[in-house]
């Protein structure tokens, strides 16, 4: 096992990783920007290294500074968390070349899954369902029109180097295609440095269901069931839960097996997530694979009792997976609310000083956060201040527990999305499990 790990991140995920390391007896090194000098991840780590000024480009994305910090502190491994460098193939490769273990998959499986066209091709080979569309990049607008006519409108244009919903264009008619196609390519070039796009049939009102995987360096892969992440706004997930209300044990097995095969097809050997869309006929389609620990991993931890970060670190150290698929049992229901420093109606970020702070507690309540009384939420980074996770026997009990916990939570001095979550937890459609990825947009219209 590693003796020392450097955590190349900040905020709640840096704390989450430090906690796993402490329980494994591993020493930790925090890195921080000058703006984060008072942050909890710096206080809780055994050592810390300042890696630059507040802007992420000069600190948490500063590869040279982070590699130097790892070498200076004799860290054997780097955990990238999520965001920042977590899915940067070049960074994973640099770690590999420097003899530092990147806690994540090999740069090769990252590259195969990072390119959405090569990921689609890998799924076809494995017989995993994908939406009708192209299996190669689309170069010209005429080609795009003939493909779209063949698969039928509406279609969606996506960047091959994109992901997470960034740079997608929904097209409803041939007339709208030339403009959408040109914009999609230009945005792909500007946003990802690669203009390549592909076209898929657009699936209306799907559920976003993802399968959590654990894999080791010995070819073993298990799945930990699914999360429903359909409650999102502009591709920012706000509420996640496990299990998903519409997944039967048979469908779970089918999707879980598909996700395991997807991982095996690229030699995947870490924690990861395979994202599917589930349509109104309960048919599922591979979307993409996230090769990192995700924000919403705690809901899966609550229903399986497995520490995903701990298993991810063990796997990176070359240890064998401790679980067979038959050992994985889903117990009860878990829900996570992402609490952001944002206006609860407009979702405009509201950083600032917390003047009073009290966290909820009690049975089945978990708070993954990094803020404290008098802490100033910084404007330089994302606005997530806390993840409130509840676990209970049934979904109804979990919703009631979440309402109770939201009522207990005091965060004064800044605006947060707590009032938004209270409204959702009281929403009839949400309570009945009748929602899809369009739920929030429709709610605003009402
Ligand atoms: C889609 C889709 C419908 N049809 N692809 C968004 C995240 C990324 N991983 C894939 N995403 C989607 N891909 C096809 N062929 C719907 C989404 C989608 C979405 C689209 C528009 C507005 C909100 C959305 C929320 C979740 C998923």
Coordinates of C-alpha atoms and ligand atoms in Angstrom, one line a residue:
X1 CA 0.0 0.0 0.0
X2 CA 1.1 3.6 -0.5
X3 CA 2.7 5.5 2.3
X4 CA 1.9 9.0 1.1
X5 CA -0.7 10.4 -1.3
X6 CA -0.9 13.9 -2.7
X7 CA -4.4 15.2 -3.3
X8 CA -4.6 17.4 -6.3
X9 CA -7.9 19.0 -5.4
X10 CA -9.7 21.2 -2.9
X11 CA -13.1 21.5 -1.2
X12 CA -15.2 18.6 0.0
X13 CA -13.6 16.0 -2.3
X14 CA -10.2 16.8 -0.9
X15 CA -11.6 16.1 2.6
X16 CA -13.3 13.0 1.4
X17 CA -10.0 11.6 0.1
X18 CA -8.0 12.6 3.2
X19 CA -10.6 10.7 5.3
X20 CA -10.2 7.5 3.2
X21 CA -6.3 7.9 3.4
X22 CA -6.4 8.3 7.2
X23 CA -8.5 5.2 7.6
X24 CA -6.0 3.3 5.4
X25 CA -3.0 4.6 7.4
X26 CA -1.7 6.6 4.5
X27 CA 0.0 10.0 5.0
X28 CA -1.6 12.9 3.0
X29 CA -0.3 16.0 1.2
X30 CA -2.7 18.8 0.4
X31 CA -2.0 21.3 -2.3
X32 CA -3.6 24.7 -2.2
X33 CA -3.9 28.1 -3.9
X34 CA -3.0 31.2 -1.9
X35 CA -6.8 31.9 -1.7
X36 CA -7.3 28.4 0.0
X37 CA -4.6 28.9 2.7
X38 CA -7.3 28.7 5.4
X39 CA -9.1 25.8 3.9
X40 CA -9.9 22.6 5.9
X41 CA -8.2 20.3 3.5
X42 CA -4.9 22.1 4.3
X43 CA -5.5 21.9 8.0
X44 CA -6.5 18.2 7.9
X45 CA -3.7 16.9 5.7
X46 CA -0.3 15.9 7.2
X47 CA 1.6 18.2 4.9
X48 CA 0.7 21.0 2.5
X49 CA 2.2 22.8 -0.4
X50 CA 1.1 26.1 -2.0
X51 CA 0.9 25.6 -5.8
X52 CA 0.0 29.1 -7.0
X53 CA -2.4 32.0 -7.0
X54 CA -6.3 31.7 -6.8
X55 CA -7.1 31.2 -10.6
X56 CA -7.3 27.4 -11.2
X57 CA -5.2 27.7 -14.3
X58 CA -2.3 28.8 -12.1
X59 CA -2.9 26.4 -9.2
X60 CA -5.2 23.3 -9.3
X61 CA -4.5 23.0 -13.1
X62 CA -0.8 23.8 -12.8
X63 CA 0.7 20.4 -13.7
X64 CA 4.3 21.5 -13.2
X65 CA 3.6 22.8 -9.7
X66 CA 1.6 19.7 -8.7
X67 CA 4.2 17.2 -10.0
X68 CA 7.0 19.3 -8.2
X69 CA 4.9 19.2 -5.0
X70 CA 4.6 15.4 -5.3
X71 CA 8.3 15.0 -5.8
X72 CA 9.3 17.4 -3.1
X73 CA 7.1 15.5 -0.5
X74 CA 8.0 12.0 -1.7
X75 CA 4.4 11.3 -2.6
X76 CA 4.0 7.9 -4.3
X77 CA 0.6 8.6 -5.8
X78 CA -1.7 11.5 -6.8
X79 CA -5.5 11.5 -6.3
X80 CA -7.1 14.0 -8.7
X81 CA -10.6 13.9 -7.2
X82 CA -13.2 15.2 -9.7
X83 CA -12.9 18.2 -12.1
X84 CA -9.6 19.9 -12.5
X85 CA -7.0 17.3 -13.8
X86 CA -9.2 14.2 -13.1
X87 CA -9.9 13.3 -16.7
X88 CA -6.8 14.9 -18.3
X89 CA -5.1 12.1 -20.2
X90 CA -1.8 14.1 -20.6
X91 CA -1.7 14.6 -16.8
X92 CA -2.2 10.9 -16.2
X93 CA 0.5 10.1 -18.7
X94 CA 3.0 12.6 -17.0
X95 CA 2.3 10.9 -13.7
X96 CA 3.0 7.5 -15.2
X97 CA 6.2 8.8 -16.8
X98 CA 7.4 10.4 -13.5
X99 CA 6.8 7.1 -11.6
X100 CA 3.9 8.6 -9.6
X101 CA 0.8 6.5 -9.5
X102 CA -2.2 8.3 -10.9
X103 CA -5.2 7.2 -8.8
X104 CA -7.5 6.5 -11.7
X105 CA -7.5 4.4 -14.8
X106 CA -4.5 4.1 -17.2
X107 CA -4.1 7.1 -19.6
X108 CA -4.9 4.6 -22.4
X109 CA -8.4 3.7 -21.1
X110 CA -9.0 7.4 -20.3
X111 CA -8.2 8.3 -23.8
X112 CA -10.4 5.6 -25.3
X113 CA -13.4 6.7 -23.1
X114 CA -12.6 10.4 -23.4
X115 CA -13.0 10.3 -27.2
X116 CA -16.8 9.7 -27.5
X117 CA -16.5 8.3 -31.0
X118 CA -14.0 5.7 -30.0
X119 CA -16.1 4.9 -27.0
X120 CA -19.2 4.4 -29.3
X121 CA -17.1 2.1 -31.5
X122 CA -16.0 0.0 -28.4
X123 CA -19.6 -0.3 -27.3
X124 CA -20.7 -1.6 -30.8
X125 CA -18.0 -4.2 -30.6
X126 CA -19.3 -5.4 -27.2
X127 CA -23.0 -5.4 -28.3
X128 CA -23.9 -2.7 -25.8
X129 CA -26.9 -0.7 -27.0
X130 CA -26.2 2.9 -28.3
X131 CA -28.6 5.3 -29.9
X132 CA -28.7 5.2 -33.7
X133 CA -26.1 7.6 -35.2
X134 CA -22.7 7.9 -36.7
X135 CA -19.7 5.7 -35.7
X136 CA -17.2 8.2 -37.2
X137 CA -16.8 11.9 -37.2
X138 CA -19.0 13.9 -39.5
X139 CA -17.0 16.3 -41.7
X140 CA -19.5 18.1 -44.0
X141 CA -22.9 19.6 -43.7
X142 CA -24.3 17.5 -46.6
X143 CA -23.2 14.3 -45.0
X144 CA -24.8 15.5 -41.7
X145 CA -28.1 16.2 -43.5
X146 CA -28.2 12.8 -45.2
X147 CA -27.4 11.0 -41.9
X148 CA -30.0 13.0 -40.0
X149 CA -32.6 12.1 -42.6
X150 CA -31.7 8.5 -42.3
X151 CA -32.0 8.3 -38.5
X152 CA -34.9 10.8 -38.4
X153 CA -35.3 14.1 -36.6
X154 CA -34.8 15.2 -33.9
X155 CA -31.1 14.5 -33.8
X156 CA -28.3 15.7 -31.5
X157 CA -24.9 16.9 -32.6
X158 CA -22.1 16.2 -30.0
X159 CA -18.4 16.9 -29.8
X160 CA -16.3 13.8 -29.9
X161 CA -13.9 15.5 -27.3
X162 CA -16.9 16.8 -25.3
X163 CA -18.9 15.1 -22.6
X164 CA -21.1 16.0 -19.7
X165 CA -23.5 17.7 -22.0
X166 CA -21.1 20.5 -23.0
X167 CA -21.2 21.5 -26.7
X168 CA -24.4 19.6 -27.7
X169 CA -26.9 20.9 -30.3
X170 CA -30.4 19.5 -30.6
X171 CA -31.7 19.8 -34.2
X172 CA -35.4 19.4 -35.1
X173 CA -35.4 19.9 -38.9
X174 CA -33.2 19.8 -41.9
X175 CA -33.4 23.6 -42.3
X176 CA -31.8 24.1 -38.8
X177 CA -29.0 21.7 -39.5
X178 CA -26.4 23.7 -41.4
X179 CA -26.2 26.4 -38.8
X180 CA -26.3 24.0 -35.8
X181 CA -23.6 21.9 -37.5
X182 CA -21.2 24.8 -38.1
X183 CA -21.8 26.2 -34.6
X184 CA -21.2 22.7 -33.0
X185 CA -17.9 22.3 -34.8
X186 CA -16.7 25.8 -34.0
X187 CA -17.7 25.4 -30.3
X188 CA -16.0 22.0 -30.2
X189 CA -12.8 23.5 -31.6
X190 CA -12.9 26.5 -29.2
X191 CA -13.9 24.4 -26.2
X192 CA -12.0 21.2 -26.6
X193 CA -9.4 22.0 -29.3
X194 CA -10.9 19.4 -31.6
X195 CA -13.7 20.2 -34.1
X196 CA -14.8 16.6 -34.6
X197 CA -18.6 16.0 -34.0
X198 CA -20.9 13.0 -34.4
X199 CA -24.7 12.7 -34.7
X200 CA -27.2 10.7 -32.7
X201 CA -30.9 10.2 -32.7
X202 CA -32.2 12.6 -30.0
X203 CA -33.9 10.7 -27.2
X204 CA -36.8 12.8 -25.7
X205 CA -37.4 13.0 -21.9
X206 CA -34.9 10.4 -20.9
X207 CA -33.9 9.4 -17.4
X208 CA -30.2 9.8 -16.7
X209 CA -29.1 6.5 -15.0
X210 CA -25.5 5.7 -14.3
X211 CA -23.8 2.5 -13.1
X212 CA -21.0 2.7 -10.5
X213 CA -18.1 0.3 -11.2
X214 CA -15.1 -0.9 -9.2
X215 CA -12.3 -2.5 -11.1
X216 CA -8.8 -3.7 -10.2
X217 CA -5.5 -4.3 -12.1
X218 CA -6.2 -8.0 -12.2
X219 CA -9.1 -7.9 -14.6
X220 CA -11.9 -8.0 -12.0
X221 CA -14.9 -5.6 -12.4
X222 CA -18.0 -5.4 -10.3
X223 CA -20.9 -2.9 -10.4
X224 CA -22.5 -1.3 -7.4
X225 CA -25.9 -0.7 -8.9
X226 CA -27.3 2.6 -10.3
X227 CA -27.9 6.2 -9.5
X228 CA -30.6 8.3 -11.0
X229 CA -29.3 11.8 -11.8
X230 CA -32.2 13.1 -13.8
X231 CA -32.8 16.1 -11.6
X232 CA -30.4 18.5 -13.2
X233 CA -30.3 22.1 -14.5
X234 CA -28.1 23.0 -17.5
X235 CA -26.2 19.7 -17.1
X236 CA -25.4 20.5 -13.4
X237 CA -26.8 17.7 -11.3
X238 CA -28.7 18.9 -8.3
X239 CA -30.2 15.8 -6.7
X240 CA -29.1 12.1 -7.1
X241 CA -30.5 8.9 -5.7
X242 CA -30.0 5.2 -5.5
X243 CA -31.7 3.0 -6.4
X244 CA -33.6 4.5 -9.4
X245 CA -37.3 4.1 -9.0
X246 CA -37.8 2.6 -12.5
X247 CA -35.0 0.0 -12.5
X248 CA -36.2 -3.6 -11.7
X249 CA -33.8 -6.2 -10.5
X250 CA -33.7 -7.7 -14.0
X251 CA -32.9 -4.3 -15.7
X252 CA -30.3 -3.6 -13.0
X253 CA -28.6 -6.9 -13.9
X254 CA -28.7 -6.2 -17.6
X255 CA -27.4 -2.6 -17.3
X256 CA -24.8 -3.7 -14.7
X257 CA -23.5 -6.4 -17.0
X258 CA -23.4 -4.0 -19.9
X259 CA -21.4 -1.5 -17.8
X260 CA -19.0 -4.2 -16.7
X261 CA -18.4 -5.3 -20.3
X262 CA -17.9 -1.6 -21.3
X263 CA -15.2 -1.2 -18.7
X264 CA -13.5 -4.5 -19.6
X265 CA -13.5 -3.6 -23.3
X266 CA -11.0 -0.7 -22.5
X267 CA -9.0 -2.5 -19.8
X268 CA -10.5 -0.3 -17.1
X269 CA -8.9 -0.7 -13.7
X270 CA -10.2 1.9 -11.2
X271 CA -13.5 3.3 -9.9
X272 CA -15.6 4.6 -12.8
X273 CA -19.2 5.2 -13.9
X274 CA -21.0 4.3 -17.1
X275 CA -23.7 6.7 -18.0
X276 CA -26.9 5.5 -19.7
X277 CA -30.1 7.2 -21.0
X278 CA -33.2 5.2 -20.2
X279 CA -36.1 6.1 -22.6
X280 CA -39.9 6.0 -21.9
X281 CA -40.0 2.3 -23.0
X282 CA -37.3 1.5 -20.3
X283 CA -34.7 0.8 -23.0
X284 CA -31.2 1.9 -22.1
X285 CA -28.4 3.3 -24.2
X286 CA -24.7 3.9 -23.5
X287 CA -23.9 7.6 -23.3
X288 CA -20.4 7.9 -21.9
X289 CA -18.1 6.7 -19.2
X290 CA -16.7 8.9 -16.5
X291 CA -13.3 7.8 -15.6
X292 CA -13.1 9.6 -12.2
X293 CA -14.7 9.5 -8.7
X294 CA -18.0 11.4 -9.1
X295 CA -19.6 14.0 -6.9
X296 CA -22.6 11.8 -6.3
X297 CA -20.6 8.6 -5.3
X298 CA -21.9 8.8 -1.6
X299 CA -25.5 7.7 -2.5
X300 CA -24.0 4.4 -3.7
X301 CA -21.8 4.1 -0.6
X302 CA -24.8 4.5 1.6
X303 CA -26.8 1.7 -0.2
X304 CA -23.9 -0.7 -0.6
X305 CA -21.9 0.1 2.6
X306 CA -18.7 0.2 0.4
X307 CA -16.2 3.0 0.7
X308 CA -15.6 3.7 -3.0
X309 CA -12.6 6.0 -2.5
X310 CA -10.9 3.4 -0.3
X311 CA -11.4 0.7 -2.9
X312 CA -10.2 3.1 -5.7
X313 CA -6.9 3.7 -3.7
X314 CA -6.5 0.0 -3.0
X315 CA -7.0 -0.8 -6.7
X316 CA -4.4 1.9 -7.7
X317 CA -1.9 0.2 -5.3
X318 CA -2.4 -3.1 -7.2
X319 CA -4.5 -4.9 -4.6
X320 CA -7.2 -7.3 -5.7
X321 CA -10.9 -6.3 -5.5
X322 CA -12.3 -7.6 -2.2
X323 CA -15.8 -8.1 -3.6
X324 CA -17.4 -10.5 -6.1
X325 CA -20.6 -9.4 -7.8
X326 CA -22.6 -11.7 -5.5
X327 CA -21.3 -9.9 -2.5
X328 CA -22.9 -6.6 -3.6
X329 CA -26.2 -6.0 -1.9
X330 CA -28.4 -2.9 -2.3
X331 CA -30.0 -1.9 1.0
X332 CA -32.5 0.8 1.4
X333 CA -32.6 4.1 -0.4
X334 CA -30.2 7.1 -0.5
X335 CA -30.7 10.7 -1.7
X336 CA -28.1 13.4 -2.1
X337 CA -28.9 17.1 -2.4
X338 CA -26.1 19.3 -3.7
X339 CA -26.1 22.5 -1.6
X340 CA -24.6 25.4 -3.6
X341 CA -23.8 28.9 -2.7
X342 CA -26.3 30.2 -5.3
X343 CA -29.6 32.0 -5.4
X344 CA -32.2 29.3 -5.0
X345 CA -34.4 30.7 -7.8
X346 CA -31.9 32.1 -10.4
X347 CA -28.9 29.8 -9.5
X348 CA -26.6 32.7 -9.8
X349 CA -23.5 32.1 -7.6
X350 CA -23.4 34.0 -4.3
X351 CA -20.0 33.6 -2.7
X352 CA -19.3 35.3 0.6
X353 CA -18.8 34.8 4.3
X354 CA -20.8 32.2 6.4
X355 CA -21.9 34.0 9.5
X356 CA -23.6 31.1 11.3
X357 CA -23.3 27.4 10.6
X358 CA -25.0 24.3 12.0
X359 CA -25.1 20.9 10.3
X360 CA -27.9 18.4 10.6
X361 CA -27.3 15.0 12.2
X362 CA -29.0 11.9 13.5
X363 CA -29.6 8.5 12.1
X364 CA -29.0 8.1 8.3
X365 CA -27.7 11.6 7.8
X366 CA -24.3 12.3 6.2
X367 CA -22.8 15.7 5.4
X368 CA -19.8 15.9 3.0
X369 CA -18.6 19.4 3.2
X370 CA -15.6 21.6 3.8
X371 CA -17.1 24.9 5.1
X372 CA -17.3 26.1 8.7
X373 CA -18.6 29.0 10.7
X374 CA -17.0 32.3 9.5
X375 CA -15.6 30.6 6.4
X376 CA -15.7 32.7 3.2
X377 CA -16.9 30.8 0.1
X378 CA -14.6 31.9 -2.7
X379 CA -15.7 33.2 -6.0
X380 CA -12.8 31.5 -7.9
X381 CA -14.1 27.9 -7.7
X382 CA -17.4 26.0 -8.2
X383 CA -20.2 26.9 -5.9
X384 CA -20.7 23.5 -4.2
X385 CA -20.5 24.1 -0.4
X386 CA -22.0 20.8 0.9
X387 CA -23.5 17.5 -0.1
X388 CA -26.3 16.4 2.2
X389 CA -26.9 12.7 1.9
X390 CA -29.6 10.7 3.7
X391 CA -30.2 6.9 3.9
X392 CA -33.4 5.2 5.0
X393 CA -35.2 1.9 4.5
X394 CA -37.6 3.2 1.7
X395 CA -37.6 6.1 -0.7
X396 CA -40.5 7.8 1.1
X397 CA -38.6 7.5 4.4
X398 CA -35.5 8.9 2.7
X399 CA -37.5 11.9 1.4
X400 CA -38.9 12.6 4.9
X401 CA -35.5 12.3 6.4
X402 CA -34.1 14.7 3.8
X403 CA -36.8 17.3 4.6
X404 CA -36.0 16.9 8.3
X405 CA -32.3 17.3 7.6
X406 CA -32.8 20.3 5.3
X407 CA -34.9 22.0 8.1
X408 CA -32.0 21.5 10.6
X409 CA -29.3 22.9 8.3
X410 CA -28.3 26.5 9.1
X411 CA -26.0 28.3 6.7
X412 CA -26.4 32.1 7.3
X413 CA -24.6 35.0 5.6
X414 CA -24.8 33.5 2.0
X415 CA -27.6 32.4 -0.2
X416 CA -27.8 28.6 -0.7
X417 CA -29.9 26.2 -2.7
X418 CA -31.4 24.7 0.5
X419 CA -34.9 26.4 -0.2
X420 CA -34.8 24.9 -3.7
X421 CA -34.3 21.4 -2.3
X422 CA -37.1 21.8 0.2
X423 CA -39.4 22.7 -2.7
X424 CA -38.4 19.6 -4.7
X425 CA -38.8 17.3 -1.7
X426 CA -42.4 18.5 -1.4
X427 CA -43.1 18.2 -5.1
X428 CA -45.8 15.6 -6.0
X429 CA -44.1 14.4 -9.2
X430 CA -40.8 14.0 -7.5
X431 CA -42.4 12.1 -4.6
X432 CA -44.2 9.8 -7.0
X433 CA -41.0 9.2 -8.9
X434 CA -42.4 10.8 -12.1
X435 CA -39.6 12.8 -13.5
X436 CA -37.0 12.8 -16.3
X437 CA -34.1 15.1 -17.3
X438 CA -36.7 17.8 -18.4
X439 CA -38.3 18.0 -14.9
X440 CA -36.7 21.2 -13.7
X441 CA -37.2 23.1 -17.0
X442 CA -40.9 22.2 -17.0
X443 CA -41.3 23.1 -13.3
X444 CA -40.0 26.6 -14.0
X445 CA -42.6 27.1 -16.7
X446 CA -45.5 26.2 -14.4
Ligands
LIG1 C1 -28.5 12.9 -25.1 C2 -29.8 13.2 -24.8 C3 -30.8 12.8 -25.7 N1 -30.5 12.1 -26.8 N2 -28.2 12.2 -26.3 C4 -26.4 15.1 -21.5 C5 -25.2 14.7 -20.8 C6 -24.4 13.9 -21.7 N3 -23.7 12.9 -21.0 C7 -25.4 13.3 -22.6 N4 -26.6 14.1 -22.5 C8 -27.7 13.9 -23.2 N5 -27.5 13.2 -24.3 C9 -29.2 11.8 -27.1 N6 -28.9 11.1 -28.2 C10 -30.1 13.9 -23.7 C11 -29.0 14.3 -22.9 C12 -29.3 15.0 -21.7 C13 -29.8 16.3 -21.7 C14 -30.0 17.0 -22.9 C15 -30.5 18.3 -23.0 C16 -30.9 18.9 -21.8 C17 -30.7 18.3 -20.6 C18 -30.2 16.9 -20.5 C19 -30.0 16.3 -19.3 C20 -29.5 15.0 -19.3 C21 -29.2 14.4 -20.5

